[in-house]
Every structure is written in C-alpha cells, then in structure tokens.
C-alpha cells in the first residue's frame, strides 16, 4: 500500500546526495546509472565492479566518488599478473625488519584509503588475494602480527573481462553492485566530440562526512522491509533458479541493506517494491543476464504489482460456474404430501407413474372387445345389445420437473461469500486509486528511481482501475443472481390431485 511516510532523515543530507549525484554527472555522458550505483554502494559500505573496455571513464568515476566525501584519501592502482603485495599494501619497513618485526608502511596505500580504484582487479595473484578479501569484506588489514581496522568507504574495481577460475569467484562475490560500462551511444557521440572534461570539486558544505555514513548505516536497520518487497525478492530468487544463476545467502543479506538504504536516503521509513530497482544490478553473473533481470523488475512494478491477483480471477470464475449450476438445477415436482407428480397424455398432473388409456383405431374411434365374435370392434354393444369391454393400454406418464428451491440459509451463505469477494475487490480498487494519486510524488521525491519508468507504472495502474471495475461488476452480477434464486418459502404448494379411475379417452392406438 502507498502509505510510506517521510521519516526523520535530515533533509539537508538528502539534498546533499541529490546535488552530488547531479554534479558527478556533469561532463560524463550516459554514466548516470554507474554514478547512482557507486553512490549507493558507498552509502551502504559496499563495493562496485565496472566491466567494460578501456577508455570508458571508469577511473574518472572513481576519482569523482572520492570527492564526494570530506578529507577522503584516494588510492589507485593497475594490477597485473606480476603485481606484488607491496604495490597495494605498502613496502615492508626496513626498520621493523631490523627489529625482527614484519610490518608494512601503509601510508598512501590501500590500507589507509577511503576510496580506491583497482584496475584489472582479476589479474591479482594469490599473494594479493587473501589480504584483499579481508580488507574488502571485514574492513581489516593484517599488518605483521596485528589486525588493524581500515578507513575504507568503498572500492571501485574495473576489468575488461570477467574472472576466469574458481580462485577468483570469492573476490567476484565481494562486489555486490556490478555494471557494464560501454562506449557512448551514437546519440551521445556528437556531445562527446563537443564536450570538454570538467573537474568535479563540490563545495565543502555539500560533501558528505564520515558521520553521515555512520548515521545512515546505523539507522537503516530501523527501516521496515515490507511484504511487497519480500515478495519481489522471492520472484527474483525463482527467476535465478530457473536460469541457473547462483546467489549466496551472504549476498542476499547485503542486498536487503542496499534496498533499505535506497528507501532511507530518499526519506522513507519503509521499503517499497520500487526499491528493488537495485537487484538487477547485483544479481547477474554475465552482463547479458542483466536485460532479463531488468525486464523482471519492470514486470513486477507494472503488470504483476498492479493487477488483481490471479487467485481473485479464479474465485470469480468458480462462483460464476456455481451460480450457473444452481440456476439450471431442477427437482421433481411434488404435491402437498410430498408425492412426485406426473403429466398424463391429456396434459393433467397426476400422481400415478402409469395411466390406463382407452385405445382408438386409426380413425380415432374407441375400440372394444366383442366377446361374442372374439374380435375388436368400434361398437360399444354387440348385436344382442350387450356391453362390449373397452380395450385398454398402459402408458408411462412423464415426470414433471421444476426449478429447484433453495433454503434461505443456502442463499444467504452464497451472498455472504460474494460480498467477501466484493470487499477484496474494493480494497484492491482503493489501493490502486491511492497509488495513482501518490506515485508521481513518490517517484519525484525518490533519489534513485528511474523517472522514465513512471509513465509505464501509471499506465499499468489505470489499466488496473478498469480491471477492478470489471471484476466488481461481475461480483455485483453474481450477488444479484444468488439473491434471485427461488426460495423454499416462495414455492407454491400443490393440492392433492383428484384422480378419477374411470377410463380416460383420447389415446390413438393401432387397430
């Protein structure tokens, strides 16, 4: 439900983040997504991996991230297969070695950096990997016999290719956010030719302080992870299983933190399904998998998240079938003593299943048995004036069926069930109406959402309005149908039919 409320986040900090995102984009073409990912990663204490060819501004993005923070130390290094630990972690202290101590001089190196850019990170060898993993995940560095905390905010890593080999899979998993950085498109190429590099040097009063990061990462734990967000995560997990994409439990826990930071820094105290925008950027193993994940996100926030549940549609269909059966159900008609009634060939209601009829010949004359001549005759008397015996024939009477009558409790139960369905539809309809009235402001006030998706969301909501109206009309029709079923109290009680046992004339029989 769109009941998310503004929480007590310092408005100044939100304005700072928005201003910094806008300023970071100046002079960089088609890098808005990477900038948002890097900023969100830094605010969440996570790391970003940029995959793509050389010359696509990957190092420039990292340098700009450093300038987001007050007094942040920056470290940058290109890693090769022949790189040694000293290049990242600092040289060994000669003085310490003379004192039989194994210490590194870390000043100006990765252990003392706030923001770092490591290019071609997957070329790191085993001598570097262990220390790098500890530093990335635990924010600690083993210097000699001491493990010290490091001031690292975020690492931006880059590579022209994906890791190859199991020994690099753990390092790959440490980078929660991933983005493929491609050269600028044809649409932006002319702007690239005309543009000139711009320095990113925001004013000190706009930059973020370490206290801001600490407060965000402390308070984000109080943000509510709503049920709609959990359901979206479940849908992503099912999609991953179907496509053989493996995501560790540790990674999912970190993703929840990113979702909460997305909501919290935008000024909200609970997540929405829209905050799962980050998941497609975190769940792919190969860049080509991103498109499918992004398509799933769009479906969840437009079609799936905005239409009546399939179960509601199925319930309406089931009730329509039940009403049809009730309306077509017939029962044998009975008299006031409960005896079934039949219709004889004269069209009269009788209680006998079989009736006797006086036979007729083909000309419609009544037939008799002339015992004197031992033959059929149409004469009522023989030549002596004696009464001939009527010839009789048994015929089955047709059972009479009538519309079933229902008890008041039966009808009341059906109507109550339909009213429950109507309440669910009305609740959904009210949710859609409220969402339409608020979603534009929600997108506008959110720091991270893609504003270009808002028209699709609104279109889906308006379509849902129409679907909800159709469902409500169907439920109202069902309610009327059940209310109009004939009640037992309305049934006309039949009086006992007075049946004459005398011969009924009028049946045409063969001669």
Coordinates of C-alpha atoms in Angstrom, one line a residue:
X1 CA 0.0 0.0 0.0
X2 CA 1.2 3.5 -0.8
X3 CA 1.3 4.5 2.9
X4 CA 5.0 5.1 3.2
X5 CA 5.7 8.2 5.2
X6 CA 8.5 10.7 5.4
X7 CA 10.9 9.8 8.3
X8 CA 13.2 11.9 10.3
X9 CA 16.1 11.9 7.9
X10 CA 17.9 15.2 7.9
X11 CA 16.6 17.0 4.8
X12 CA 20.0 18.6 4.3
X13 CA 21.7 15.3 3.8
X14 CA 19.1 14.2 1.2
X15 CA 19.6 17.4 -0.7
X16 CA 23.4 16.9 -0.5
X17 CA 23.2 13.4 -2.0
X18 CA 20.9 14.6 -4.8
X19 CA 23.2 17.6 -5.6
X20 CA 26.3 15.4 -5.5
X21 CA 24.7 12.9 -8.0
X22 CA 23.8 15.7 -10.3
X23 CA 27.3 17.3 -10.1
X24 CA 29.1 14.0 -10.6
X25 CA 27.2 13.5 -13.9
X26 CA 28.4 16.9 -15.3
X27 CA 30.8 16.2 -18.2
X28 CA 30.2 12.5 -18.2
X29 CA 27.9 11.1 -20.9
X30 CA 25.5 8.2 -20.3
X31 CA 27.0 7.4 -16.9
X32 CA 24.0 8.2 -14.7
X33 CA 23.4 4.6 -13.7
X34 CA 27.0 4.0 -12.8
X35 CA 27.1 7.2 -10.7
X36 CA 24.0 6.1 -8.8
X37 CA 25.3 2.6 -8.2
X38 CA 28.7 4.0 -6.9
X39 CA 27.0 6.5 -4.6
X40 CA 24.5 3.9 -3.2
X41 CA 27.4 1.4 -2.7
X42 CA 29.4 4.0 -0.8
X43 CA 26.5 4.9 1.4
X44 CA 25.9 1.3 2.1
X45 CA 29.5 0.4 2.7
X46 CA 29.7 -1.9 -0.3
X47 CA 31.9 -2.1 -3.5
X48 CA 31.3 -1.7 -7.2
X49 CA 32.6 -3.6 -10.2
X50 CA 32.7 -1.9 -13.6
X51 CA 33.1 -4.2 -16.5
X52 CA 33.9 -2.8 -19.9
X53 CA 36.6 -1.8 -22.5
X54 CA 39.3 0.7 -21.7
X55 CA 38.6 4.4 -22.2
X56 CA 35.0 4.4 -20.8
X57 CA 35.7 6.8 -17.8
X58 CA 35.9 4.0 -15.2
X59 CA 38.8 5.6 -13.3
X60 CA 37.2 9.1 -13.6
X61 CA 34.1 7.8 -11.9
X62 CA 36.2 6.5 -9.0
X63 CA 38.0 9.8 -8.7
X64 CA 34.8 11.7 -8.6
X65 CA 33.5 9.4 -5.8
X66 CA 36.5 10.3 -3.7
X67 CA 35.5 14.0 -3.9
X68 CA 32.0 13.2 -2.6
X69 CA 33.5 13.0 0.9
X70 CA 35.3 15.4 3.1
X71 CA 39.0 14.7 3.6
X72 CA 38.8 11.3 1.9
X73 CA 42.1 9.6 0.9
X74 CA 42.3 8.1 -2.6
X75 CA 44.3 5.2 -3.9
X76 CA 44.5 3.9 -7.4
X77 CA 46.5 1.0 -8.9
X78 CA 46.6 -1.0 -12.1
X79 CA 47.1 -4.7 -11.2
X80 CA 49.0 -7.2 -13.5
X81 CA 49.8 -10.8 -13.2
X82 CA 53.2 -9.8 -11.9
X83 CA 52.0 -7.3 -9.3
X84 CA 53.3 -7.9 -5.8
X85 CA 51.6 -7.1 -2.4
X86 CA 53.8 -4.1 -1.9
X87 CA 52.1 -2.3 -4.7
X88 CA 48.8 -2.4 -3.0
X89 CA 49.5 -2.7 0.7
X90 CA 52.8 -0.8 1.0
X91 CA 56.5 -1.8 1.3
X92 CA 58.0 -3.6 4.2
X93 CA 59.5 -1.5 7.0
X94 CA 63.3 -2.0 7.0
X95 CA 63.5 -0.7 10.5
X96 CA 60.9 -3.1 11.6
X97 CA 62.7 -6.0 10.0
X98 CA 65.9 -5.0 11.8
X99 CA 63.8 -5.4 15.0
X100 CA 62.5 -8.8 13.8
X101 CA 59.1 -7.4 13.1
X102 CA 57.2 -7.9 9.8
X103 CA 55.3 -4.6 9.3
X104 CA 54.3 -2.6 6.2
X105 CA 54.4 1.1 5.7
X106 CA 50.8 1.6 4.7
X107 CA 50.7 5.4 4.4
X108 CA 49.5 6.3 0.9
X109 CA 48.4 2.7 0.1
X110 CA 45.2 0.8 0.1
X111 CA 45.0 0.1 3.9
X112 CA 44.7 3.8 4.5
X113 CA 42.5 4.8 1.6
X114 CA 38.9 5.9 1.9
X115 CA 38.1 5.4 -1.7
X116 CA 40.1 3.2 -4.0
X117 CA 40.2 2.3 -7.7
X118 CA 41.7 -1.0 -8.6
X119 CA 42.0 -1.6 -12.4
X120 CA 42.2 -5.1 -13.9
X121 CA 41.5 -6.5 -10.4
X122 CA 41.0 -10.1 -11.6
X123 CA 44.7 -10.2 -12.6
X124 CA 45.6 -10.2 -8.9
X125 CA 47.6 -13.3 -7.9
X126 CA 47.2 -15.5 -4.8
X127 CA 49.8 -13.4 -2.9
X128 CA 47.4 -10.4 -3.0
X129 CA 44.0 -12.1 -2.9
X130 CA 43.8 -13.2 0.8
X131 CA 44.7 -9.8 2.2
X132 CA 42.4 -8.1 -0.4
X133 CA 39.4 -10.3 0.5
X134 CA 39.8 -9.5 4.2
X135 CA 40.2 -5.8 3.6
X136 CA 37.1 -5.7 1.3
X137 CA 34.8 -7.7 3.4
X138 CA 35.9 -7.0 7.0
X139 CA 37.5 -3.6 6.6
X140 CA 40.6 -5.0 8.4
X141 CA 44.2 -5.5 7.3
X142 CA 46.8 -7.9 8.8
X143 CA 49.9 -5.8 9.3
X144 CA 52.5 -8.1 10.8
X145 CA 51.1 -9.7 13.9
X146 CA 48.3 -7.1 14.3
X147 CA 45.0 -6.9 12.6
X148 CA 44.0 -3.2 12.2
X149 CA 40.8 -1.5 11.0
X150 CA 41.0 0.4 7.8
X151 CA 39.0 3.6 6.9
X152 CA 37.8 2.2 3.6
X153 CA 34.4 3.5 2.4
X154 CA 34.2 1.8 -1.0
X155 CA 36.4 0.2 -3.6
X156 CA 35.6 0.7 -7.3
X157 CA 37.1 -2.1 -9.3
X158 CA 37.4 -2.4 -13.0
X159 CA 38.1 -5.1 -15.5
X160 CA 38.0 -5.6 -19.3
X161 CA 36.8 -9.2 -18.7
X162 CA 35.1 -11.4 -16.2
X163 CA 37.1 -13.6 -13.8
X164 CA 38.2 -17.0 -15.1
X165 CA 38.9 -19.6 -12.4
X166 CA 37.4 -20.7 -9.1
X167 CA 40.1 -18.9 -7.1
X168 CA 38.6 -15.6 -8.2
X169 CA 35.0 -16.4 -7.5
X170 CA 35.2 -15.3 -3.9
X171 CA 36.7 -11.9 -5.0
X172 CA 34.0 -11.6 -7.6
X173 CA 31.3 -12.2 -5.0
X174 CA 32.6 -9.3 -2.8
X175 CA 31.5 -6.8 -5.4
X176 CA 27.7 -6.5 -4.7
X177 CA 27.0 -4.0 -7.4
X178 CA 28.0 -4.6 -11.0
X179 CA 27.7 -2.6 -14.1
X180 CA 28.8 -3.0 -17.7
X181 CA 30.2 0.3 -19.0
X182 CA 30.0 0.6 -22.7
X183 CA 31.2 3.4 -25.0
X184 CA 28.8 6.2 -25.6
X185 CA 26.0 5.6 -28.0
X186 CA 25.6 7.2 -31.4
X187 CA 23.0 9.6 -29.9
X188 CA 25.7 11.0 -27.5
X189 CA 28.6 10.8 -29.8
X190 CA 28.3 14.4 -31.1
X191 CA 28.1 15.7 -27.5
X192 CA 31.3 13.7 -26.8
X193 CA 33.1 15.5 -29.6
X194 CA 31.9 18.9 -28.4
X195 CA 32.3 18.3 -24.7
X196 CA 35.4 19.2 -22.6
X197 CA 36.5 17.4 -19.4
X198 CA 35.1 19.1 -16.3
X199 CA 36.5 18.9 -12.8
X200 CA 34.3 17.6 -10.1
X201 CA 35.1 19.6 -7.0
X202 CA 31.9 20.2 -4.9
X203 CA 31.8 22.8 -2.2
X204 CA 32.8 21.5 1.2
X205 CA 29.4 22.2 2.7
X206 CA 27.9 19.9 0.1
X207 CA 30.3 17.0 0.6
X208 CA 29.4 14.1 2.9
X209 CA 31.1 13.5 6.2
X210 CA 32.0 10.2 7.8
X211 CA 29.4 10.9 10.4
X212 CA 26.8 10.9 7.6
X213 CA 27.8 7.4 6.6
X214 CA 27.9 6.2 10.2
X215 CA 24.4 7.6 10.8
X216 CA 22.9 6.1 7.6
X217 CA 24.3 2.6 8.2
X218 CA 23.1 2.7 11.8
X219 CA 19.6 4.0 11.3
X220 CA 19.0 1.9 8.1
X221 CA 18.4 -1.1 10.4
X222 CA 15.2 0.5 11.6
X223 CA 13.7 0.7 8.0
X224 CA 10.9 -1.8 7.6
X225 CA 11.3 -4.3 4.8
X226 CA 7.7 -4.5 3.6
X227 CA 5.9 -7.7 2.5
X228 CA 5.6 -6.5 -1.1
X229 CA 9.4 -6.0 -1.2
X230 CA 9.9 -9.6 0.2
X231 CA 7.5 -11.0 -2.4
X232 CA 9.5 -9.2 -5.1
X233 CA 12.8 -10.7 -3.8
X234 CA 11.1 -14.2 -3.9
X235 CA 10.2 -13.6 -7.5
X236 CA 13.8 -12.7 -8.3
X237 CA 15.0 -15.8 -6.5
X238 CA 12.7 -18.0 -8.5
X239 CA 14.0 -16.4 -11.7
X240 CA 17.6 -17.0 -10.7
X241 CA 16.8 -20.7 -10.0
X242 CA 15.2 -21.1 -13.4
X243 CA 18.2 -19.5 -15.1
X244 CA 20.9 -21.3 -13.1
X245 CA 22.2 -18.1 -11.5
X246 CA 23.7 -18.8 -8.1
X247 CA 23.5 -16.1 -5.4
X248 CA 24.8 -16.7 -1.9
X249 CA 22.9 -16.1 1.3
X250 CA 25.5 -13.6 2.3
X251 CA 24.9 -11.7 -0.9
X252 CA 21.1 -11.6 -0.3
X253 CA 21.6 -10.1 3.2
X254 CA 23.7 -7.4 1.7
X255 CA 21.1 -6.7 -1.0
X256 CA 18.5 -6.2 1.7
X257 CA 20.7 -3.5 3.2
X258 CA 21.0 -1.8 -0.2
X259 CA 17.2 -1.8 -0.6
X260 CA 16.8 -0.2 2.8
X261 CA 19.5 2.4 2.1
X262 CA 17.7 3.2 -1.1
X263 CA 14.5 3.9 0.8
X264 CA 16.1 5.6 3.9
X265 CA 18.2 8.1 2.0
X266 CA 15.1 9.1 0.0
X267 CA 13.4 10.0 3.2
X268 CA 11.2 6.9 3.8
X269 CA 10.9 4.6 6.8
X270 CA 9.8 1.6 4.9
X271 CA 10.8 0.0 1.6
X272 CA 8.6 -0.3 -1.5
X273 CA 8.6 -2.7 -4.4
X274 CA 10.2 0.1 -6.4
X275 CA 13.3 -0.1 -4.2
X276 CA 14.2 -3.4 -5.7
X277 CA 15.5 -1.4 -8.7
X278 CA 18.9 -2.3 -7.4
X279 CA 18.5 -6.1 -7.7
X280 CA 19.1 -6.4 -11.5
X281 CA 22.5 -4.6 -11.0
X282 CA 23.5 -7.0 -8.3
X283 CA 22.3 -10.5 -9.4
X284 CA 23.9 -11.1 -12.8
X285 CA 27.0 -13.2 -13.3
X286 CA 27.3 -12.4 -17.0
X287 CA 26.5 -9.0 -18.4
X288 CA 24.0 -10.4 -20.9
X289 CA 21.9 -11.6 -17.9
X290 CA 21.1 -8.0 -16.9
X291 CA 18.4 -7.5 -19.5
X292 CA 16.3 -10.4 -18.3
X293 CA 16.6 -9.3 -14.7
X294 CA 15.7 -5.7 -15.6
X295 CA 12.7 -7.0 -17.6
X296 CA 11.5 -8.9 -14.5
X297 CA 11.8 -5.8 -12.3
X298 CA 9.7 -3.8 -14.8
X299 CA 7.1 -6.5 -14.9
X300 CA 6.9 -6.6 -11.1
X301 CA 6.4 -2.8 -10.7
X302 CA 4.0 -2.5 -13.5
X303 CA 2.0 -5.6 -14.6
X304 CA 2.4 -8.0 -11.7
X305 CA 2.4 -5.5 -8.9
X306 CA -0.6 -3.5 -10.2
X307 CA -3.1 -6.1 -11.4
X308 CA -5.7 -8.1 -9.4
X309 CA -4.3 -11.4 -8.2
X310 CA -4.9 -14.4 -10.4
X311 CA -6.5 -16.1 -7.4
X312 CA -9.2 -13.4 -7.3
X313 CA -9.9 -14.0 -11.0
X314 CA -10.1 -17.8 -10.4
X315 CA -12.5 -17.3 -7.5
X316 CA -14.9 -15.1 -9.6
X317 CA -14.9 -17.8 -12.3
X318 CA -15.6 -20.5 -9.8
X319 CA -18.6 -18.6 -8.3
X320 CA -19.9 -18.0 -11.9
X321 CA -19.9 -21.7 -12.5
X322 CA -21.6 -22.4 -9.2
X323 CA -24.4 -19.9 -10.0
X324 CA -24.9 -21.4 -13.4
X325 CA -25.4 -24.9 -11.8
X326 CA -27.8 -23.5 -9.2
X327 CA -29.9 -21.8 -11.9
X328 CA -30.1 -24.9 -14.0
X329 CA -30.8 -27.4 -11.2
X330 CA -34.2 -29.0 -11.4
X331 CA -36.0 -31.3 -9.0
X332 CA -39.2 -33.5 -9.3
X333 CA -42.4 -31.5 -8.7
X334 CA -44.4 -32.8 -5.7
X335 CA -47.8 -32.4 -4.3
X336 CA -48.5 -31.1 -0.8
X337 CA -48.0 -34.6 0.6
X338 CA -44.5 -34.9 -1.0
X339 CA -45.6 -37.3 -3.7
X340 CA -43.9 -36.9 -7.1
X341 CA -46.2 -35.6 -9.9
X342 CA -46.5 -36.7 -13.5
X343 CA -48.2 -35.4 -16.6
X344 CA -50.5 -37.7 -18.4
X345 CA -51.2 -37.5 -22.1
X346 CA -54.1 -35.3 -21.5
X347 CA -51.7 -32.7 -20.0
X348 CA -53.1 -33.2 -16.5
X349 CA -50.9 -33.5 -13.4
X350 CA -51.4 -36.9 -11.7
X351 CA -49.6 -38.9 -9.0
X352 CA -49.6 -42.1 -11.0
X353 CA -46.4 -43.1 -12.8
X354 CA -48.6 -45.2 -15.3
X355 CA -52.1 -44.4 -16.6
X356 CA -54.6 -46.6 -18.5
X357 CA -56.0 -45.3 -21.7
X358 CA -58.9 -46.4 -23.9
X359 CA -57.5 -47.5 -27.3
X360 CA -58.6 -45.9 -30.5
X361 CA -58.3 -47.1 -34.1
X362 CA -56.6 -45.1 -36.9
X363 CA -59.8 -43.2 -37.5
X364 CA -59.9 -42.1 -33.8
X365 CA -62.8 -44.4 -32.9
X366 CA -62.8 -46.1 -29.5
X367 CA -62.1 -49.8 -29.5
X368 CA -63.9 -52.5 -27.7
X369 CA -63.7 -56.3 -27.4
X370 CA -66.6 -58.2 -28.8
X371 CA -66.6 -61.4 -26.8
X372 CA -69.4 -62.8 -28.9
X373 CA -67.4 -62.8 -32.1
X374 CA -64.0 -62.8 -30.3
X375 CA -62.8 -59.7 -32.1
X376 CA -62.1 -55.9 -31.9
X377 CA -65.0 -53.7 -32.6
X378 CA -65.8 -50.0 -32.6
X379 CA -69.3 -50.8 -31.3
X380 CA -70.0 -50.1 -27.7
X381 CA -72.5 -53.0 -27.7
X382 CA -72.8 -56.3 -29.6
X383 CA -75.8 -57.2 -31.8
X384 CA -77.6 -58.7 -28.8
X385 CA -77.3 -55.3 -27.0
X386 CA -74.7 -56.5 -24.6
X387 CA -72.0 -54.1 -23.4
X388 CA -68.6 -54.8 -25.1
X389 CA -65.5 -54.5 -22.9
X390 CA -63.3 -51.4 -23.6
X391 CA -59.8 -52.3 -24.8
X392 CA -57.2 -50.6 -22.5
X393 CA -53.5 -49.8 -22.8
X394 CA -50.9 -48.8 -20.2
X395 CA -48.7 -45.7 -20.9
X396 CA -46.0 -44.2 -18.8
X397 CA -46.7 -40.6 -17.6
X398 CA -43.8 -38.1 -17.9
X399 CA -42.3 -36.9 -14.7
X400 CA -42.7 -33.2 -14.0
X401 CA -39.6 -31.2 -13.1
X402 CA -39.5 -27.7 -11.7
X403 CA -36.9 -25.1 -10.8
X404 CA -35.1 -26.1 -7.6
X405 CA -36.0 -24.0 -4.5
X406 CA -33.3 -23.1 -2.0
X407 CA -33.2 -22.5 1.7
X408 CA -32.7 -19.0 3.0
X409 CA -29.5 -20.2 4.7
X410 CA -28.1 -21.5 1.4
X411 CA -28.8 -18.3 -0.5
X412 CA -27.5 -16.2 2.4
X413 CA -24.3 -18.2 2.6
X414 CA -23.7 -17.7 -1.2
X415 CA -24.4 -14.0 -1.0
X416 CA -22.1 -13.6 2.0
X417 CA -19.3 -15.3 0.1
X418 CA -19.8 -12.9 -2.9
X419 CA -19.8 -9.9 -0.5
X420 CA -16.5 -11.0 0.8
X421 CA -15.1 -11.1 -2.7
X422 CA -16.5 -7.7 -3.4
X423 CA -14.8 -6.4 -0.3
X424 CA -11.4 -7.7 -1.6
X425 CA -12.0 -6.1 -5.0
X426 CA -13.0 -2.8 -3.4
X427 CA -9.9 -2.9 -1.2
X428 CA -7.7 -3.5 -4.2
X429 CA -9.5 -0.7 -6.1
X430 CA -8.9 1.7 -3.3
X431 CA -5.3 0.7 -3.2
X432 CA -5.0 1.4 -7.0
X433 CA -6.7 4.8 -6.6
X434 CA -4.5 5.8 -3.8
X435 CA -1.4 4.6 -5.7
X436 CA -2.3 6.7 -8.7
X437 CA -2.8 9.8 -6.6
X438 CA 0.6 9.4 -4.9
X439 CA 3.0 7.5 -7.1
X440 CA 4.1 10.6 -9.1
X441 CA 5.1 12.4 -6.0
X442 CA 6.8 9.2 -4.7
X443 CA 9.0 8.9 -7.9
X444 CA 9.7 12.6 -7.8
X445 CA 10.9 12.5 -4.2
X446 CA 12.9 9.3 -4.5
X447 CA 16.7 9.8 -5.1
X448 CA 17.4 6.6 -7.0
X449 CA 14.4 5.6 -9.1
X450 CA 14.4 6.0 -12.9
X451 CA 11.8 8.7 -13.6
X452 CA 11.4 7.4 -17.1
X453 CA 9.6 4.4 -15.8
X454 CA 6.8 6.5 -14.2
X455 CA 4.6 6.6 -17.3
X456 CA 4.6 2.8 -17.5
X457 CA 3.7 2.5 -13.9
X458 CA 0.8 5.0 -14.3
X459 CA -0.4 3.2 -17.4
X460 CA -0.4 -0.1 -15.5
X461 CA -2.4 1.4 -12.6
X462 CA -5.0 2.9 -14.9
X463 CA -5.4 -0.4 -16.6
X464 CA -5.9 -2.0 -13.2
X465 CA -8.6 0.5 -12.4
X466 CA -10.5 -0.8 -15.4
X467 CA -9.9 -4.4 -14.5
X468 CA -11.0 -3.8 -10.9
X469 CA -14.2 -2.2 -12.2
X470 CA -14.9 -5.2 -14.4
X471 CA -14.4 -7.6 -11.5
X472 CA -16.6 -5.5 -9.3
X473 CA -19.4 -5.5 -11.9
X474 CA -19.0 -9.3 -12.2
X475 CA -19.2 -9.8 -8.4
X476 CA -22.3 -7.5 -8.3
X477 CA -24.0 -9.5 -11.0
X478 CA -23.2 -12.7 -9.1
X479 CA -24.7 -11.2 -5.9
X480 CA -27.9 -10.4 -7.8
X481 CA -28.0 -13.8 -9.3
X482 CA -27.8 -15.6 -6.0
X483 CA -30.3 -13.2 -4.4
X484 CA -32.8 -14.1 -7.2
X485 CA -32.7 -17.8 -6.7
X486 CA -36.2 -19.1 -5.7
X487 CA -36.6 -19.6 -2.0
X488 CA -38.4 -22.5 -0.5
X489 CA -40.9 -20.1 1.2
X490 CA -41.9 -18.9 -2.3
X491 CA -42.8 -22.4 -3.6
X492 CA -46.4 -22.9 -4.4
X493 CA -47.7 -25.9 -2.5
X494 CA -49.7 -28.1 -4.7
X495 CA -53.0 -29.6 -3.6
X496 CA -53.6 -33.3 -4.0
X497 CA -54.8 -34.0 -7.5
X498 CA -58.2 -35.7 -7.6
X499 CA -57.7 -38.5 -9.9
X500 CA -60.7 -40.4 -11.5
X501 CA -60.1 -44.1 -12.0
X502 CA -62.6 -44.1 -14.9
X503 CA -61.2 -44.6 -18.3
X504 CA -59.5 -41.6 -19.9
X505 CA -60.5 -41.3 -23.5
X506 CA -58.4 -40.0 -26.3
X507 CA -55.3 -42.2 -27.0
X508 CA -54.7 -43.2 -30.6
X509 CA -53.7 -46.8 -30.9
X510 CA -53.1 -49.2 -33.8
X511 CA -56.1 -51.2 -34.9

